[in-house]
Amino acid sequence: MSASSTTPIRFAVLGCGRIGTMHAEMLSRRVQGAAVSVVFDVVDAAAAAVADEFGCGVAASLHDAVTAGDVDAVAICTSTDTHVDAMVAAAQAGKDIFCEKPISLSIAEVDRGLAAVEAAGVKLQIGFNRRYDPSHKAVADAVQHGAVGDVHLVNIISRDPGPPPIEYIKVSGGMFNDMTIHDFDMARYVTGSEVVEVYAKGAVRVDPAIGEAGDIDTAVVLLTHANGVLTTIDNSRRAAYGYDQRVEAFGSNGKAASDNTHQFNSVLATEQGYLRPPLENFFLERYARSYLDQWAAFMSYVRDGGPSPATGADGRAPLVIGTAALRSMQENRPVQIAEVDKEIS
Amino acid sequence: MSASSTTPIRFAVLGCGRIGTMHAEMLSRRVQGAAVSVVFDVVDAAAAAVADEFGCGVAASLHDAVTAGDVDAVAICTSTDTHVDAMVAAAQAGKDIFCEKPISLSIAEVDRGLAAVEAAGVKLQIGFNRRYDPSHKAVADAVQHGAVGDVHLVNIISRDPGPPPIEYIKVSGGMFNDMTIHDFDMARYVTGSEVVEVYAKGAVRVDPAIGEAGDIDTAVVLLTHANGVLTTIDNSRRAAYGYDQRVEAFGSNGKAASDNTHQFNSVLATEQGYLRPPLENFFLERYARSYLDQWAAFMSYVRDGGPSPATGADGRAPLVIGTAALRSMQENRPVQIAEVDKEIS
Amino acid sequence: MSASSTTPIRFAVLGCGRIGTMHAEMLSRRVQGAAVSVVFDVVDAAAAAVADEFGCGVAASLHDAVTAGDVDAVAICTSTDTHVDAMVAAAQAGKDIFCEKPISLSIAEVDRGLAAVEAAGVKLQIGFNRRYDPSHKAVADAVQHGAVGDVHLVNIISRDPGPPPIEYIKVSGGMFNDMTIHDFDMARYVTGSEVVEVYAKGAVRVDPAIGEAGDIDTAVVLLTHANGVLTTIDNSRRAAYGYDQRVEAFGSNGKAASDNTHQFNSVLATEQGYLRPPLENFFLERYARSYLDQWAAFMSYVRDGGPSPATGADGRAPLVIGTAALRSMQENRPVQIAEVDKEIS
Amino acid sequence: MSASSTTPIRFAVLGCGRIGTMHAEMLSRRVQGAAVSVVFDVVDAAAAAVADEFGCGVAASLHDAVTAGDVDAVAICTSTDTHVDAMVAAAQAGKDIFCEKPISLSIAEVDRGLAAVEAAGVKLQIGFNRRYDPSHKAVADAVQHGAVGDVHLVNIISRDPGPPPIEYIKVSGGMFNDMTIHDFDMARYVTGSEVVEVYAKGAVRVDPAIGEAGDIDTAVVLLTHANGVLTTIDNSRRAAYGYDQRVEAFGSNGKAASDNTHQFNSVLATEQGYLRPPLENFFLERYARSYLDQWAAFMSYVRDGGPSPATGADGRAPLVIGTAALRSMQENRPVQIAEVDKEIS
């Protein structure tokens, strides 16, 4: 066995909230060849709890964490508005970077972060975990391997089991940037083609308080890709029957589609019919394996090189699509991606 | 048993092509309380063959057929461009009318036909057979009975197993009027709400010859209903795996969805996975029962009164939506139904 | 087109009860190349009603029916105890024979009938319609074509939606001869191998009145085939969720399995879970297509020759197995088919 | 929060093979309120590796492990022939016990172990993990809560993806004690009723080497329960399509059934049909959650008392059934459990 496969990759985990704790646990215990050297959180107690649980150090500052000598790579799991500063610091320290989505709600900030990464020549992978969900991945693979033939249509259904707190909604950047961003990425991932036009409709149907906070909770988006594929996205903040996540790619040879996981696989059949349990409740259950496979992809990318499984450009594009979607909804017209891109640059 | 249930309703079947022959067979043999007195077709041999098979008379003219003394009701199954003349003739003869869809490709003509029906006070049912498909009907019933709660989103997938001949495409009135018309009706039927806005994208992906004939073979349409529901429609002229017909209504309490029928219900499980057969091939198989249940609805409507299961207005509305969809696609903008309606009247 | 494919095969239908009427309708109207010349029933009015409906003659006696000059083939749909007399009469008249199952409850009588058929050299097909059910047939085909590999195990689940009237139970010949007979045939059909040993357990769980009538309503039977395959059969007279009919063949390459048809293909998903409708209620719905395909097989057999799709031996074997099953249950021991066969001959 | 819920239960894990390592990992990291104080294995290096990975001590002997002051409970994961010695030692040390199945291949030894547990008054739970599989548990719960009504029939299908090494087969105690034991337990668990009679058929169909080793690889077993339920068990050592684990309980109100988990939830639909991936490969994947829920049940049992989720009697009964099954197969006759029980005592 070569040294490269036996020397662990040592991580600094930035942010010890729900998602940062999950990543720290995986990197400490379940990702082959990974180790956590140090964690950091602006809330000292949060960092201390994670360090205690997983037996790693606590950094006094984000800067200390990313520059530590026993750190090879940085996992950015802080709040969205601090991602780019962390990315720049890690890049300047020469560390490879995993960054949770979205990189930033500001495309200008995104560009600042990506420029720092490019200047430093470090590796970067954005946390679009759904790409590693085995069911969705099977759809993308079927497209890529030609099993679907020329792709004509893609349908993405993405419905949460319940809305987040209103306080979160207010700082979320809006449904398109917070929730649909995953679907924008899925559309690009499955088709392998850039989006060139967006038409979006939104509504407040789940909770009036979401509307009062200036956001929507129900949406349909129609994307036109550079290769002519038409993608529909269907979103809701609340599906009574669980977390509904489906992707279907239709083309000249047929279709590939992912389906949901029920809470368990049983059925009760009576005079009323056949009853199966609701769907798995939310992303930590449904996407558990995708998070692990995402880390396996990162490890392989850092060790063996090759293209990033989810590049900085992959992190940027959905934010541009989200901007176009918001404008489309507000002005009730299809919006070209080029129109938004021109204004940014 | 009362006289009304024992005296048969006697039909004139106009048009002895594929669909007319199917209706003549059902009315002769399988619809309780129905009988066919006479058939008519502009091709004498076609009428004679049907009359011979099912033991009924042949009319010398359409006029003779609709005015015959032993005819209570008329089934209009001729080519689309002759529907309205037949409808006017039948109405003036005081006969109840079943008319295949579309009533006409010209909305002015539709209005002429509906005016004659109204003036005569006869009954009219339009042939939107999919309303009687038990699977789709279960979706509409779940909505109507409140099981879905407030409806937020509807998804309709409607993909044919293969395109019709180019000669048919040329006179079809275009994909929206020929194929999507069923889905426009389904959207109104399932939601119980009028469409107020249409946004449509179309493409030629299946066969360039369809594009050369001035039509499309692939489409996505987004409908906004008066009650705020958003409906997506996804169409293709060719699904390699069979006739794909699905409707899903999503709302505050969950969802109701119809699924396809496979050619048969078996599975082969090997190292490669679990293989089920493709879908039933086309509408005569998939919708066989819906045609019978459509006739049962007509019989009950004629005998017992009440609202038509599919009114003249139900026949007209999808044509207006289709006109709006075509304009939306051509001008790449959302089109209000009111805009089209204003121009017509 | 050759004469053989254009000249119809003309039938006498014997017995105008539920199943005879169904066959008369199919042969009159839906089986390509078939016609009904005459029908007979011991109840004159029953024969007259069928003759009136389908436009054929009424025979004054069974003998007249089978010897009529315009009759090529005979469909025996009378009560079970008269099958063999009808079979002998038809054979002696030189007519090809379709005979409903069971041929007789007496194996000696069966042998008398089959001897007459053999002596006359006429064709004979027994009405094991489930062989033509497309789902079960796909299982048998997968076995025959090698897709399952060497077959090791077969599971047959066969549960009725509700028991027949007690009066019927009393003359039915018992559950094994009346209901399980189909499964004994299925086991032989799917495996292509004779049964050599039977072990059976029965119980009265559905209705004590069935027990009082000397029968059972719940059973499990284990068959050992000559080629070593083990088949389990699971029977109940009452499944609350509908007519449950499943066959699974497991072998070295995997498995082939047939599944049920639900009343329609829709689902309602709420907080309680995903609810599909119950199964199709009974054999006239579930096996509708199998009855038609059975006639297609008969037509082809009579016209083109080759082996019978369900021979006299196929009709006899399940009765021997049923006899062995009854003895096994009564004596609680495995019973060899050879033991029963020896006693008969 | 009370002390009882905050003070961890400290374990000695005996045996550091595949299953012991899995339990040590769960108890160290994933079972709320559990901790591992010490591990033991007859192979020093195996114990050292586990101790190093999970940060616990290594005991010099099994006796040291079970008597250690910082040990509250013992997990017995050693080879089957040493289970009872470990159980007796742990009981005499006053420690609560989790013991992997089977307790022993010798019923006399089982009785020695259970006597020691009873004398010491310690708690005992046998490792029938499938009871905690959410899908199978839903079947048992549906029975227990009356949703199935009076149970009439139970079908258990249990097929491994591939046979173990021949060396393992030779010391396994035979298929009934090694593999079917889980299904015997499932039958008792789902029905809540003791088995009173067994009829078993076995065959060598997967690999002749298994037959040469004196074992079988294919079996069908028919159990009769005290309450009249009939259970069929269908076993194979090799299912080409993956690990096939299904349980169905049928009764007066309908049925409850568990189904398998596919490797992922996607489908590829082409002209050939609809293809889903094979099943999850084996028990560590399929039953991952059941192992965790088994520990949750143990923790609750030790902390809160109540009946054991899987008692010593539950561990003993399947071994008696297995003995009866082997005799039934060898002598080709149904064997009463009472017959075997009488010989043992």
CSV table of C-alpha atoms in Angstrom, one decimal, chain A residues 64-315:
chain,number,residue,atom,x,y,z
A,64,ASP,CA,-5.7,29.5,13.7
A,65,ALA,CA,-7.8,26.6,12.4
A,66,VAL,CA,-7.0,27.0,8.8
A,67,THR,CA,-3.3,27.7,9.3
A,68,ALA,CA,-2.7,24.9,11.8
A,69,GLY,CA,0.3,22.7,10.8
A,70,ASP,CA,-1.6,19.5,11.3
A,71,VAL,CA,-4.4,20.5,8.9
A,72,ASP,CA,-4.4,19.4,5.3
A,73,ALA,CA,-8.0,20.4,4.3
A,74,VAL,CA,-10.8,22.6,5.6
A,75,ALA,CA,-14.5,21.8,5.8
A,76,ILE,CA,-16.4,25.1,5.7
A,77,CYS,CA,-19.7,24.5,7.6
A,78,THR,CA,-20.2,28.0,9.1
A,79,SER,CA,-23.2,30.3,8.4
A,80,THR,CA,-23.5,31.2,4.7
A,81,ASP,CA,-22.4,34.8,5.1
A,82,THR,CA,-19.0,33.8,6.4
A,83,HIS,CA,-18.2,31.1,3.8
A,84,VAL,CA,-16.2,33.3,1.5
A,85,ASP,CA,-14.0,34.7,4.2
A,86,ALA,CA,-13.2,31.2,5.3
A,87,MET,CA,-12.6,30.1,1.8
A,88,VAL,CA,-10.2,32.9,1.1
A,89,ALA,CA,-8.3,32.2,4.4
A,90,ALA,CA,-8.1,28.5,3.7
A,91,ALA,CA,-6.9,29.1,0.1
A,92,GLN,CA,-4.3,31.5,1.2
A,93,ALA,CA,-3.1,28.9,3.7
A,94,GLY,CA,-2.8,26.5,0.9
A,95,LYS,CA,-5.4,24.1,2.2
A,96,ASP,CA,-7.8,22.1,0.1
A,97,ILE,CA,-11.4,23.1,0.7
A,98,PHE,CA,-14.8,21.5,1.1
A,99,CYS,CA,-17.5,24.2,1.2
A,100,GLU,CA,-21.1,23.8,2.1
A,101,LYS,CA,-23.7,25.3,-0.3
A,102,PRO,CA,-24.5,28.0,-1.1
A,103,ILE,CA,-21.0,29.5,-1.3
A,104,SER,CA,-22.6,32.9,-0.7
A,105,LEU,CA,-25.9,34.7,-1.5
A,106,SER,CA,-23.8,37.4,-3.2
A,107,ILE,CA,-22.4,36.4,-6.6
A,108,ALA,CA,-19.7,39.0,-6.3
A,109,GLU,CA,-18.6,37.4,-3.0
A,110,VAL,CA,-18.7,34.0,-4.7
A,111,ASP,CA,-16.4,35.4,-7.4
A,112,ARG,CA,-14.0,36.8,-4.7
A,113,GLY,CA,-13.8,33.3,-3.1
A,114,LEU,CA,-13.3,31.4,-6.3
A,115,ALA,CA,-10.6,33.9,-7.4
A,116,ALA,CA,-8.7,33.2,-4.2
A,117,VAL,CA,-9.0,29.5,-4.7
A,118,GLU,CA,-7.8,29.8,-8.3
A,119,ALA,CA,-4.9,32.0,-7.3
A,120,ALA,CA,-3.8,29.6,-4.6
A,121,GLY,CA,-4.2,26.5,-6.8
A,122,VAL,CA,-5.9,24.6,-4.0
A,123,LYS,CA,-8.7,22.1,-4.6
A,124,LEU,CA,-12.3,23.0,-4.0
A,125,GLN,CA,-15.5,20.9,-3.8
A,126,ILE,CA,-18.9,22.4,-3.1
A,127,GLY,CA,-21.3,20.5,-0.9
A,128,PHE,CA,-24.0,19.4,-3.4
A,129,ASN,CA,-24.6,16.2,-1.6
A,130,ARG,CA,-27.5,15.1,-3.7
A,131,ARG,CA,-25.2,14.3,-6.5
A,132,TYR,CA,-24.0,11.3,-4.4
A,133,ASP,CA,-27.4,10.0,-3.6
A,134,PRO,CA,-27.3,6.5,-5.2
A,135,SER,CA,-30.8,6.9,-6.7
A,136,HIS,CA,-30.2,10.3,-8.2
A,137,LYS,CA,-26.7,9.3,-9.3
A,138,ALA,CA,-28.1,6.3,-11.1
A,139,VAL,CA,-30.2,8.7,-13.1
A,140,ALA,CA,-27.2,10.9,-14.0
A,141,ASP,CA,-25.2,7.8,-14.8
A,142,ALA,CA,-27.9,6.4,-17.1
A,143,VAL,CA,-27.9,9.7,-19.0
A,144,GLN,CA,-24.1,9.9,-19.2
A,145,HIS,CA,-23.7,6.3,-20.3
A,146,GLY,CA,-26.3,6.8,-23.0
A,147,ALA,CA,-29.0,4.5,-21.6
A,148,VAL,CA,-31.6,7.3,-21.9
A,149,GLY,CA,-30.4,8.3,-25.4
A,150,ASP,CA,-30.7,12.0,-26.3
A,151,VAL,CA,-32.4,13.7,-23.3
A,152,HIS,CA,-35.5,15.7,-24.1
A,153,LEU,CA,-37.2,16.4,-20.7
A,154,VAL,CA,-36.2,16.4,-17.0
A,155,ASN,CA,-38.7,16.5,-14.1
A,156,ILE,CA,-37.5,17.3,-10.6
A,157,ILE,CA,-39.9,17.1,-7.7
A,158,SER,CA,-38.5,18.4,-4.4
A,159,ARG,CA,-40.8,18.9,-1.5
A,160,ASP,CA,-39.8,19.3,2.1
A,161,PRO,CA,-41.8,17.7,4.9
A,162,GLY,CA,-42.2,21.1,6.6
A,163,PRO,CA,-41.0,24.7,6.4
A,164,PRO,CA,-38.1,26.0,8.5
A,165,PRO,CA,-38.7,28.5,11.2
A,166,ILE,CA,-39.7,32.0,10.0
A,167,GLU,CA,-36.5,33.4,11.5
A,168,TYR,CA,-34.6,31.1,9.2
A,169,ILE,CA,-36.8,32.0,6.2
A,170,LYS,CA,-35.9,35.7,6.7
A,171,VAL,CA,-32.2,35.2,6.3
A,172,SER,CA,-32.3,32.3,3.9
A,173,GLY,CA,-31.9,34.3,0.7
A,174,GLY,CA,-35.3,33.2,-0.4
A,175,MET,CA,-36.7,29.9,-1.5
A,176,PHE,CA,-34.9,29.8,-4.9
A,177,ASN,CA,-31.5,30.3,-3.3
A,178,ASP,CA,-32.2,28.2,-0.2
A,179,MET,CA,-34.2,25.2,-1.5
A,180,THR,CA,-34.4,25.3,-5.3
A,181,ILE,CA,-30.6,25.7,-5.5
A,182,HIS,CA,-30.3,22.0,-5.0
A,183,ASP,CA,-32.6,21.4,-7.9
A,184,PHE,CA,-30.8,23.9,-10.1
A,185,ASP,CA,-27.7,21.9,-9.4
A,186,MET,CA,-29.5,18.6,-10.1
A,187,ALA,CA,-30.7,19.9,-13.4
A,188,ARG,CA,-27.1,20.8,-14.5
A,189,TYR,CA,-25.7,17.6,-13.0
A,190,VAL,CA,-28.2,15.2,-14.7
A,191,THR,CA,-28.2,16.9,-18.1
A,192,GLY,CA,-24.6,17.9,-18.2
A,193,SER,CA,-25.7,21.1,-19.9
A,194,GLU,CA,-25.8,24.7,-18.8
A,195,VAL,CA,-29.1,26.5,-18.2
A,196,VAL,CA,-29.8,29.4,-20.6
A,197,GLU,CA,-33.3,30.5,-19.7
A,198,VAL,CA,-35.5,30.4,-16.7
A,199,TYR,CA,-39.3,30.9,-16.2
A,200,ALA,CA,-40.5,30.7,-12.6
A,201,LYS,CA,-43.9,30.9,-10.8
A,202,GLY,CA,-44.1,31.1,-7.1
A,203,ALA,CA,-46.9,31.2,-4.5
A,204,VAL,CA,-47.6,31.3,-0.8
A,205,ARG,CA,-49.8,28.3,-0.1
A,206,VAL,CA,-48.3,26.6,2.9
A,207,ASP,CA,-48.1,29.4,5.5
A,208,PRO,CA,-49.1,33.1,5.1
A,209,ALA,CA,-46.3,34.0,7.6
A,210,ILE,CA,-43.8,33.0,4.9
A,211,GLY,CA,-45.4,35.5,2.5
A,212,GLU,CA,-45.3,38.1,5.2
A,213,ALA,CA,-41.6,37.4,5.5
A,214,GLY,CA,-41.3,38.3,1.8
A,215,ASP,CA,-40.8,34.7,0.6
A,216,ILE,CA,-42.7,32.0,-1.2
A,217,ASP,CA,-43.3,28.4,-0.2
A,218,THR,CA,-44.6,26.8,-3.5
A,219,ALA,CA,-42.9,27.1,-6.9
A,220,VAL,CA,-42.7,25.8,-10.4
A,221,VAL,CA,-39.6,26.6,-12.5
A,222,LEU,CA,-39.0,25.8,-16.1
A,223,LEU,CA,-35.4,25.7,-17.3
A,224,THR,CA,-34.2,25.6,-20.8
A,225,HIS,CA,-30.7,24.1,-21.2
A,226,ALA,CA,-28.1,25.0,-23.8
A,227,ASN,CA,-28.6,21.5,-25.4
A,228,GLY,CA,-32.3,22.1,-25.7
A,229,VAL,CA,-33.4,20.0,-22.8
A,230,LEU,CA,-36.5,21.3,-20.9
A,231,THR,CA,-36.4,20.8,-17.1
A,232,THR,CA,-39.4,21.3,-14.8
A,233,ILE,CA,-38.9,21.8,-11.1
A,234,ASP,CA,-41.7,21.5,-8.6
A,235,ASN,CA,-41.2,22.7,-5.0
A,236,SER,CA,-43.2,22.9,-1.9
A,237,ARG,CA,-42.1,23.6,1.7
A,238,ARG,CA,-44.6,21.1,3.1
A,239,ALA,CA,-45.5,17.6,1.9
A,240,ALA,CA,-47.7,15.9,4.4
A,241,TYR,CA,-46.5,12.4,3.5
A,242,GLY,CA,-42.8,13.1,4.0
A,243,TYR,CA,-39.7,14.3,2.2
A,244,ASP,CA,-40.4,13.9,-1.5
A,245,GLN,CA,-37.4,13.8,-3.8
A,246,ARG,CA,-37.7,12.5,-7.3
A,247,VAL,CA,-35.7,13.1,-10.5
A,248,GLU,CA,-36.8,11.8,-14.0
A,249,ALA,CA,-34.8,12.1,-17.2
A,250,PHE,CA,-36.7,11.3,-20.4
A,251,GLY,CA,-35.1,10.8,-23.8
A,252,SER,CA,-35.0,9.0,-27.1
A,253,ASN,CA,-34.3,5.6,-25.5
A,254,GLY,CA,-36.6,5.8,-22.5
A,255,LYS,CA,-36.2,7.3,-19.1
A,256,ALA,CA,-34.3,7.0,-15.9
A,257,ALA,CA,-36.0,8.0,-12.6
A,258,SER,CA,-35.2,8.0,-8.9
A,259,ASP,CA,-37.9,7.4,-6.4
A,260,ASN,CA,-38.3,8.0,-2.7
A,261,THR,CA,-37.6,5.8,0.3
A,262,HIS,CA,-40.4,4.9,2.6
A,263,GLN,CA,-39.9,4.9,6.4
A,264,PHE,CA,-39.9,1.1,6.1
A,265,ASN,CA,-40.9,-1.5,3.6
A,266,SER,CA,-44.1,-2.9,4.7
A,267,VAL,CA,-47.7,-2.9,3.6
A,268,LEU,CA,-51.0,-3.5,5.3
A,269,ALA,CA,-53.7,-4.8,3.0
A,270,THR,CA,-57.3,-4.7,4.1
A,271,GLU,CA,-60.7,-4.0,2.6
A,272,GLN,CA,-59.6,-0.3,2.5
A,273,GLY,CA,-56.7,-1.1,0.3
A,274,TYR,CA,-52.9,-1.4,0.5
A,275,LEU,CA,-51.2,1.0,2.9
A,276,ARG,CA,-47.5,1.7,2.9
A,277,PRO,CA,-45.8,4.0,5.5
A,278,PRO,CA,-45.0,7.7,4.7
A,279,LEU,CA,-41.6,8.7,3.3
A,280,GLU,CA,-38.5,9.2,5.3
A,281,ASN,CA,-38.8,12.4,7.0
A,282,PHE,CA,-36.0,14.6,6.0
A,283,PHE,CA,-32.6,15.1,4.6
A,284,LEU,CA,-30.5,13.6,7.4
A,285,GLU,CA,-32.3,10.3,6.9
A,286,ARG,CA,-32.9,10.3,3.2
A,287,TYR,CA,-29.5,11.6,2.2
A,288,ALA,CA,-27.4,10.0,4.9
A,289,ARG,CA,-25.5,7.8,2.5
A,290,SER,CA,-25.0,10.7,0.1
A,291,TYR,CA,-23.0,12.6,2.7
A,292,LEU,CA,-20.7,9.7,3.2
A,293,ASP,CA,-20.2,9.2,-0.5
A,294,GLN,CA,-19.6,12.9,-0.9
A,295,TRP,CA,-16.6,12.5,1.5
A,296,ALA,CA,-15.4,9.5,-0.4
A,297,ALA,CA,-15.5,11.6,-3.6
A,298,PHE,CA,-13.5,14.4,-1.8
A,299,MET,CA,-10.9,12.0,-0.5
A,300,SER,CA,-10.4,10.6,-3.9
A,301,TYR,CA,-10.3,14.0,-5.5
A,302,VAL,CA,-7.7,15.3,-3.1
A,303,ARG,CA,-5.6,12.1,-3.3
A,304,ASP,CA,-5.8,11.2,-6.9
A,305,GLY,CA,-6.6,14.6,-8.6
A,306,GLY,CA,-8.8,14.8,-11.6
A,307,PRO,CA,-11.8,17.2,-11.9
A,308,SER,CA,-13.6,18.3,-8.8
A,309,PRO,CA,-16.9,16.4,-8.3
A,310,ALA,CA,-18.5,19.8,-7.7
A,311,THR,CA,-16.5,22.7,-8.9
A,312,GLY,CA,-16.6,26.4,-7.9
A,313,ALA,CA,-18.4,27.0,-11.2
A,314,ASP,CA,-20.9,24.4,-10.1
A,315,GLY,CA,-21.4,26.4,-6.9
